[in-house]
JSON list of C-alpha atoms in Angstrom, two decimals:
[
{"chain": "A", "resi": 1, "resn": "MET", "atom": "CA", "xyz": [88.90, 119.27, 98.14]},
{"chain": "A", "resi": 2, "resn": "PRO", "atom": "CA", "xyz": [89.27, 115.93, 96.30]},
{"chain": "A", "resi": 3, "resn": "ASN", "atom": "CA", "xyz": [92.53, 115.13, 94.57]},
{"chain": "A", "resi": 4, "resn": "ALA", "atom": "CA", "xyz": [92.20, 115.84, 90.83]},
{"chain": "A", "resi": 5, "resn": "GLU", "atom": "CA", "xyz": [94.61, 113.07, 89.89]},
{"chain": "A", "resi": 6, "resn": "SER", "atom": "CA", "xyz": [93.27, 109.59, 89.20]},
{"chain": "A", "resi": 7, "resn": "PRO", "atom": "CA", "xyz": [94.65, 106.89, 91.44]},
{"chain": "A", "resi": 8, "resn": "ALA", "atom": "CA", "xyz": [97.29, 104.67, 89.87]},
{"chain": "A", "resi": 9, "resn": "PRO", "atom": "CA", "xyz": [95.92, 101.35, 88.58]},
{"chain": "A", "resi": 10, "resn": "ARG", "atom": "CA", "xyz": [96.42, 98.50, 91.01]},
{"chain": "A", "resi": 11, "resn": "THR", "atom": "CA", "xyz": [97.43, 94.98, 90.21]},
{"chain": "A", "resi": 12, "resn": "VAL", "atom": "CA", "xyz": [95.79, 92.34, 92.34]},
{"chain": "A", "resi": 13, "resn": "VAL", "atom": "CA", "xyz": [97.95, 89.28, 92.90]},
{"chain": "A", "resi": 14, "resn": "PRO", "atom": "CA", "xyz": [96.60, 86.33, 94.84]},
{"chain": "A", "resi": 15, "resn": "ILE", "atom": "CA", "xyz": [98.38, 86.17, 98.16]},
{"chain": "A", "resi": 16, "resn": "GLU", "atom": "CA", "xyz": [99.49, 82.73, 99.18]},
{"chain": "A", "resi": 17, "resn": "PRO", "atom": "CA", "xyz": [99.12, 82.08, 102.92]},
{"chain": "A", "resi": 18, "resn": "PHE", "atom": "CA", "xyz": [102.81, 81.16, 103.34]},
{"chain": "A", "resi": 19, "resn": "VAL", "atom": "CA", "xyz": [105.00, 82.94, 100.79]},
{"chain": "A", "resi": 20, "resn": "LEU", "atom": "CA", "xyz": [108.71, 82.23, 101.28]},
{"chain": "A", "resi": 21, "resn": "ILE", "atom": "CA", "xyz": [109.98, 84.75, 98.73]},
{"chain": "A", "resi": 22, "resn": "ALA", "atom": "CA", "xyz": [108.24, 87.55, 96.84]},
{"chain": "A", "resi": 23, "resn": "GLU", "atom": "CA", "xyz": [110.87, 89.77, 95.21]},
{"chain": "A", "resi": 24, "resn": "ALA", "atom": "CA", "xyz": [111.58, 91.82, 92.14]},
{"chain": "A", "resi": 25, "resn": "PHE", "atom": "CA", "xyz": [114.95, 91.17, 90.50]},
{"chain": "A", "resi": 26, "resn": "ASP", "atom": "CA", "xyz": [117.27, 92.34, 87.78]},
{"chain": "A", "resi": 27, "resn": "GLU", "atom": "CA", "xyz": [120.63, 91.12, 86.50]},
{"chain": "A", "resi": 28, "resn": "GLY", "atom": "CA", "xyz": [122.44, 92.32, 89.62]},
{"chain": "A", "resi": 29, "resn": "ARG", "atom": "CA", "xyz": [120.25, 90.19, 91.90]},
{"chain": "A", "resi": 30, "resn": "VAL", "atom": "CA", "xyz": [120.31, 86.84, 90.04]},
{"chain": "A", "resi": 31, "resn": "THR", "atom": "CA", "xyz": [123.05, 85.22, 92.15]},
{"chain": "A", "resi": 32, "resn": "GLU", "atom": "CA", "xyz": [121.66, 86.51, 95.44]},
{"chain": "A", "resi": 33, "resn": "LEU", "atom": "CA", "xyz": [118.15, 85.38, 94.53]},
{"chain": "A", "resi": 34, "resn": "ARG", "atom": "CA", "xyz": [119.39, 81.91, 93.50]},
{"chain": "A", "resi": 35, "resn": "HIS", "atom": "CA", "xyz": [121.00, 81.55, 96.95]},
{"chain": "A", "resi": 36, "resn": "SER", "atom": "CA", "xyz": [117.78, 82.70, 98.64]},
{"chain": "A", "resi": 37, "resn": "VAL", "atom": "CA", "xyz": [115.77, 80.15, 96.65]},
{"chain": "A", "resi": 38, "resn": "ALA", "atom": "CA", "xyz": [118.23, 77.40, 97.61]},
{"chain": "A", "resi": 39, "resn": "SER", "atom": "CA", "xyz": [118.02, 78.33, 101.28]},
{"chain": "A", "resi": 40, "resn": "CYS", "atom": "CA", "xyz": [114.22, 78.54, 101.33]},
{"chain": "A", "resi": 41, "resn": "ALA", "atom": "CA", "xyz": [113.77, 75.36, 99.28]},
{"chain": "A", "resi": 42, "resn": "SER", "atom": "CA", "xyz": [116.05, 73.51, 101.67]},
{"chain": "A", "resi": 43, "resn": "ALA", "atom": "CA", "xyz": [114.15, 74.86, 104.67]},
{"chain": "A", "resi": 44, "resn": "ALA", "atom": "CA", "xyz": [110.89, 73.80, 102.98]},
{"chain": "A", "resi": 45, "resn": "GLY", "atom": "CA", "xyz": [112.19, 70.24, 102.80]},
{"chain": "A", "resi": 46, "resn": "LEU", "atom": "CA", "xyz": [113.83, 69.71, 99.41]},
{"chain": "A", "resi": 47, "resn": "ARG", "atom": "CA", "xyz": [117.06, 67.74, 99.72]},
{"chain": "A", "resi": 48, "resn": "GLY", "atom": "CA", "xyz": [119.81, 66.31, 97.55]},
{"chain": "A", "resi": 49, "resn": "GLN", "atom": "CA", "xyz": [119.25, 66.05, 93.82]},
{"chain": "A", "resi": 50, "resn": "ALA", "atom": "CA", "xyz": [115.67, 67.36, 94.06]},
{"chain": "A", "resi": 51, "resn": "LEU", "atom": "CA", "xyz": [116.98, 70.55, 95.68]},
{"chain": "A", "resi": 52, "resn": "ASP", "atom": "CA", "xyz": [119.78, 70.97, 93.14]},
{"chain": "A", "resi": 53, "resn": "ASP", "atom": "CA", "xyz": [117.39, 70.38, 90.22]},
{"chain": "A", "resi": 54, "resn": "PHE", "atom": "CA", "xyz": [114.80, 72.84, 91.51]},
{"chain": "A", "resi": 55, "resn": "VAL", "atom": "CA", "xyz": [117.36, 75.59, 92.15]},
{"chain": "A", "resi": 56, "resn": "LEU", "atom": "CA", "xyz": [118.87, 75.12, 88.68]},
{"chain": "A", "resi": 57, "resn": "ALA", "atom": "CA", "xyz": [115.39, 75.26, 87.10]},
{"chain": "A", "resi": 58, "resn": "VAL", "atom": "CA", "xyz": [114.58, 78.50, 88.94]},
{"chain": "A", "resi": 59, "resn": "ASN", "atom": "CA", "xyz": [117.97, 79.95, 87.98]},
{"chain": "A", "resi": 60, "resn": "GLU", "atom": "CA", "xyz": [117.22, 79.24, 84.31]},
{"chain": "A", "resi": 61, "resn": "LEU", "atom": "CA", "xyz": [113.87, 81.02, 84.60]},
{"chain": "A", "resi": 62, "resn": "ILE", "atom": "CA", "xyz": [115.23, 84.13, 86.28]},
{"chain": "A", "resi": 63, "resn": "THR", "atom": "CA", "xyz": [118.13, 84.26, 83.82]},
{"chain": "A", "resi": 64, "resn": "ASN", "atom": "CA", "xyz": [115.64, 84.00, 80.93]},
{"chain": "A", "resi": 65, "resn": "ALA", "atom": "CA", "xyz": [113.58, 86.83, 82.42]},
{"chain": "A", "resi": 66, "resn": "VAL", "atom": "CA", "xyz": [116.67, 89.05, 82.52]},
{"chain": "A", "resi": 67, "resn": "ARG", "atom": "CA", "xyz": [117.93, 88.08, 79.04]},
{"chain": "A", "resi": 68, "resn": "HIS", "atom": "CA", "xyz": [114.66, 87.86, 77.14]},
{"chain": "A", "resi": 69, "resn": "GLY", "atom": "CA", "xyz": [111.99, 89.43, 79.34]},
{"chain": "A", "resi": 70, "resn": "GLY", "atom": "CA", "xyz": [112.92, 93.06, 79.62]},
{"chain": "A", "resi": 71, "resn": "GLY", "atom": "CA", "xyz": [115.89, 92.84, 81.98]},
{"chain": "A", "resi": 72, "resn": "GLN", "atom": "CA", "xyz": [113.95, 92.31, 85.17]},
{"chain": "A", "resi": 73, "resn": "GLY", "atom": "CA", "xyz": [111.25, 90.18, 86.70]},
{"chain": "A", "resi": 74, "resn": "TRP", "atom": "CA", "xyz": [109.35, 89.10, 89.78]},
{"chain": "A", "resi": 75, "resn": "LEU", "atom": "CA", "xyz": [109.75, 85.83, 91.68]},
{"chain": "A", "resi": 76, "resn": "ARG", "atom": "CA", "xyz": [107.43, 84.19, 94.20]},
{"chain": "A", "resi": 77, "resn": "LEU", "atom": "CA", "xyz": [108.15, 80.93, 96.05]},
{"chain": "A", "resi": 78, "resn": "TRP", "atom": "CA", "xyz": [105.71, 79.09, 98.31]},
{"chain": "A", "resi": 79, "resn": "PRO", "atom": "CA", "xyz": [104.73, 75.63, 99.54]},
{"chain": "A", "resi": 80, "resn": "SER", "atom": "CA", "xyz": [101.41, 74.31, 98.29]},
{"chain": "A", "resi": 81, "resn": "GLY", "atom": "CA", "xyz": [100.31, 71.02, 99.78]},
{"chain": "A", "resi": 82, "resn": "ALA", "atom": "CA", "xyz": [102.87, 68.41, 98.79]},
{"chain": "A", "resi": 83, "resn": "HIS", "atom": "CA", "xyz": [104.73, 70.76, 96.41]},
{"chain": "A", "resi": 84, "resn": "LEU", "atom": "CA", "xyz": [107.10, 73.70, 96.47]},
{"chain": "A", "resi": 85, "resn": "VAL", "atom": "CA", "xyz": [106.02, 76.19, 93.81]},
{"chain": "A", "resi": 86, "resn": "CYS", "atom": "CA", "xyz": [108.00, 78.94, 92.13]},
{"chain": "A", "resi": 87, "resn": "GLU", "atom": "CA", "xyz": [106.61, 81.55, 89.77]},
{"chain": "A", "resi": 88, "resn": "VAL", "atom": "CA", "xyz": [108.78, 83.86, 87.65]},
{"chain": "A", "resi": 89, "resn": "ALA", "atom": "CA", "xyz": [107.17, 86.72, 85.74]},
{"chain": "A", "resi": 90, "resn": "ASP", "atom": "CA", "xyz": [108.59, 89.28, 83.31]},
{"chain": "A", "resi": 91, "resn": "HIS", "atom": "CA", "xyz": [107.40, 92.07, 81.03]},
{"chain": "A", "resi": 92, "resn": "GLY", "atom": "CA", "xyz": [109.03, 90.93, 77.81]},
{"chain": "A", "resi": 93, "resn": "HIS", "atom": "CA", "xyz": [107.32, 90.39, 74.47]},
{"chain": "A", "resi": 94, "resn": "GLY", "atom": "CA", "xyz": [106.34, 86.80, 75.15]},
{"chain": "A", "resi": 95, "resn": "ILE", "atom": "CA", "xyz": [107.51, 83.43, 73.89]},
{"chain": "A", "resi": 96, "resn": "SER", "atom": "CA", "xyz": [106.53, 82.19, 70.45]},
{"chain": "A", "resi": 97, "resn": "GLU", "atom": "CA", "xyz": [104.10, 79.31, 70.22]},
{"chain": "A", "resi": 98, "resn": "HIS", "atom": "CA", "xyz": [106.69, 77.37, 68.20]},
{"chain": "A", "resi": 99, "resn": "ARG", "atom": "CA", "xyz": [109.24, 77.79, 71.01]},
{"chain": "A", "resi": 100, "resn": "LEU", "atom": "CA", "xyz": [106.75, 76.68, 73.67]},
{"chain": "A", "resi": 101, "resn": "ASP", "atom": "CA", "xyz": [105.66, 73.64, 71.67]},
{"chain": "A", "resi": 102, "resn": "ASP", "atom": "CA", "xyz": [109.23, 72.50, 70.98]},
{"chain": "A", "resi": 103, "resn": "ARG", "atom": "CA", "xyz": [109.95, 69.93, 73.70]},
{"chain": "A", "resi": 104, "resn": "SER", "atom": "CA", "xyz": [113.09, 68.55, 72.05]},
{"chain": "A", "resi": 105, "resn": "ARG", "atom": "CA", "xyz": [116.45, 68.78, 73.74]},
{"chain": "A", "resi": 106, "resn": "PRO", "atom": "CA", "xyz": [118.66, 71.51, 72.22]},
{"chain": "A", "resi": 107, "resn": "ALA", "atom": "CA", "xyz": [121.68, 70.28, 70.29]},
{"chain": "A", "resi": 108, "resn": "PRO", "atom": "CA", "xyz": [124.76, 69.90, 72.53]},
{"chain": "A", "resi": 109, "resn": "ASP", "atom": "CA", "xyz": [126.66, 72.59, 70.62]},
{"chain": "A", "resi": 110, "resn": "THR", "atom": "CA", "xyz": [123.79, 75.11, 70.91]},
{"chain": "A", "resi": 111, "resn": "ALA", "atom": "CA", "xyz": [124.82, 78.18, 72.92]},
{"chain": "A", "resi": 112, "resn": "GLY", "atom": "CA", "xyz": [121.29, 79.21, 73.88]},
{"chain": "A", "resi": 113, "resn": "GLY", "atom": "CA", "xyz": [117.82, 77.76, 74.10]},
{"chain": "A", "resi": 114, "resn": "TRP", "atom": "CA", "xyz": [118.39, 75.57, 77.11]},
{"chain": "A", "resi": 115, "resn": "GLY", "atom": "CA", "xyz": [116.45, 77.54, 79.76]},
{"chain": "A", "resi": 116, "resn": "LEU", "atom": "CA", "xyz": [112.86, 76.41, 79.25]},
{"chain": "A", "resi": 117, "resn": "TRP", "atom": "CA", "xyz": [113.94, 72.89, 78.32]},
{"chain": "A", "resi": 118, "resn": "LEU", "atom": "CA", "xyz": [116.00, 72.56, 81.53]},
{"chain": "A", "resi": 119, "resn": "ALA", "atom": "CA", "xyz": [113.26, 74.09, 83.69]},
{"chain": "A", "resi": 120, "resn": "ARG", "atom": "CA", "xyz": [110.75, 71.62, 82.25]},
{"chain": "A", "resi": 121, "resn": "GLU", "atom": "CA", "xyz": [113.10, 68.64, 82.69]},
{"chain": "A", "resi": 122, "resn": "LEU", "atom": "CA", "xyz": [114.19, 69.55, 86.22]},
{"chain": "A", "resi": 123, "resn": "SER", "atom": "CA", "xyz": [110.78, 70.29, 87.73]},
{"chain": "A", "resi": 124, "resn": "ASP", "atom": "CA", "xyz": [107.74, 68.10, 88.31]},
{"chain": "A", "resi": 125, "resn": "THR", "atom": "CA", "xyz": [105.33, 70.51, 86.63]},
{"chain": "A", "resi": 126, "resn": "MET", "atom": "CA", "xyz": [105.70, 73.59, 84.47]},
{"chain": "A", "resi": 127, "resn": "GLU", "atom": "CA", "xyz": [103.02, 75.98, 83.26]},
{"chain": "A", "resi": 128, "resn": "VAL", "atom": "CA", "xyz": [103.62, 78.96, 80.98]},
{"chain": "A", "resi": 129, "resn": "VAL", "atom": "CA", "xyz": [101.33, 81.89, 80.28]},
{"chain": "A", "resi": 130, "resn": "THR", "atom": "CA", "xyz": [102.80, 84.25, 77.71]},
{"chain": "A", "resi": 131, "resn": "GLY", "atom": "CA", "xyz": [101.83, 87.14, 75.50]},
{"chain": "A", "resi": 132, "resn": "GLU", "atom": "CA", "xyz": [102.97, 90.52, 74.28]},
{"chain": "A", "resi": 133, "resn": "SER", "atom": "CA", "xyz": [102.79, 91.97, 77.79]},
{"chain": "A", "resi": 134, "resn": "GLY", "atom": "CA", "xyz": [105.05, 89.35, 79.36]},
{"chain": "A", "resi": 135, "resn": "THR", "atom": "CA", "xyz": [105.47, 85.80, 80.51]},
{"chain": "A", "resi": 136, "resn": "VAL", "atom": "CA", "xyz": [104.69, 83.94, 83.72]},
{"chain": "A", "resi": 137, "resn": "VAL", "atom": "CA", "xyz": [106.30, 80.54, 84.27]},
{"chain": "A", "resi": 138, "resn": "ARG", "atom": "CA", "xyz": [105.27, 78.41, 87.24]},
{"chain": "A", "resi": 139, "resn": "ILE", "atom": "CA", "xyz": [107.19, 75.28, 88.21]},
{"chain": "A", "resi": 140, "resn": "SER", "atom": "CA", "xyz": [106.86, 72.90, 91.12]},
{"chain": "A", "resi": 141, "resn": "ALA", "atom": "CA", "xyz": [108.82, 70.21, 92.91]},
{"chain": "A", "resi": 142, "resn": "ARG", "atom": "CA", "xyz": [107.14, 67.47, 94.86]},
{"chain": "A", "resi": 143, "resn": "LEU", "atom": "CA", "xyz": [108.03, 67.27, 98.53]},
{"chain": "A", "resi": 144, "resn": "THR", "atom": "CA", "xyz": [108.22, 63.64, 99.58]},
{"chain": "A", "resi": 145, "resn": "ALA", "atom": "CA", "xyz": [106.52, 62.41, 102.74]},
{"chain": "A", "resi": 146, "resn": "GLY", "atom": "CA", "xyz": [108.33, 63.83, 105.72]},
{"chain": "A", "resi": 147, "resn": "GLN", "atom": "CA", "xyz": [109.64, 66.79, 103.69]},
{"chain": "A", "resi": 148, "resn": "GLN", "atom": "CA", "xyz": [106.51, 68.91, 103.73]},
{"chain": "A", "resi": 149, "resn": "PRO", "atom": "CA", "xyz": [107.05, 72.17, 105.61]},
{"chain": "A", "resi": 150, "resn": "ALA", "atom": "CA", "xyz": [105.10, 72.96, 108.71]},
{"chain": "A", "resi": 151, "resn": "GLN", "atom": "CA", "xyz": [102.54, 75.69, 108.13]},
{"chain": "A", "resi": 152, "resn": "PRO", "atom": "CA", "xyz": [102.88, 78.65, 110.46]},
{"chain": "A", "resi": 153, "resn": "GLY", "atom": "CA", "xyz": [100.49, 78.74, 113.35]},
{"chain": "A", "resi": 154, "resn": "PRO", "atom": "CA", "xyz": [98.33, 81.71, 114.35]},
{"chain": "A", "resi": 155, "resn": "GLY", "atom": "CA", "xyz": [99.97, 84.63, 115.99]}
]
């Protein structure tokens, strides 16, 4: 006899061929996840200031997801050609168009409002898709020649 209940809706997320991290997080996992990002980014080839900048940018995004995006989020990290890409998603109420369009540096005495500005400044690219059902921010850091990670072989 067939099950009378409808199957739960499924979300289809494109699967990258070489995902380094794909994890849900909440406030209790921010520090641990930042360390995982640092370790994976280093293993992928980021070094020195580029590594520090990328990890700080990711930390700002996951902190924003916790503070403003419903208390939790989802992070994916993967190499893509000559870049290391990180995507942070949340289920908050979105970011206002005014906030997204404001590219000016926050005043030094401002307690908040630094997250998106820092992420934009510390990464090579940043894309934001936002709406009432949540926000997805994708940043990337360019891997210089000789830093690009080896892709896994078959098997």
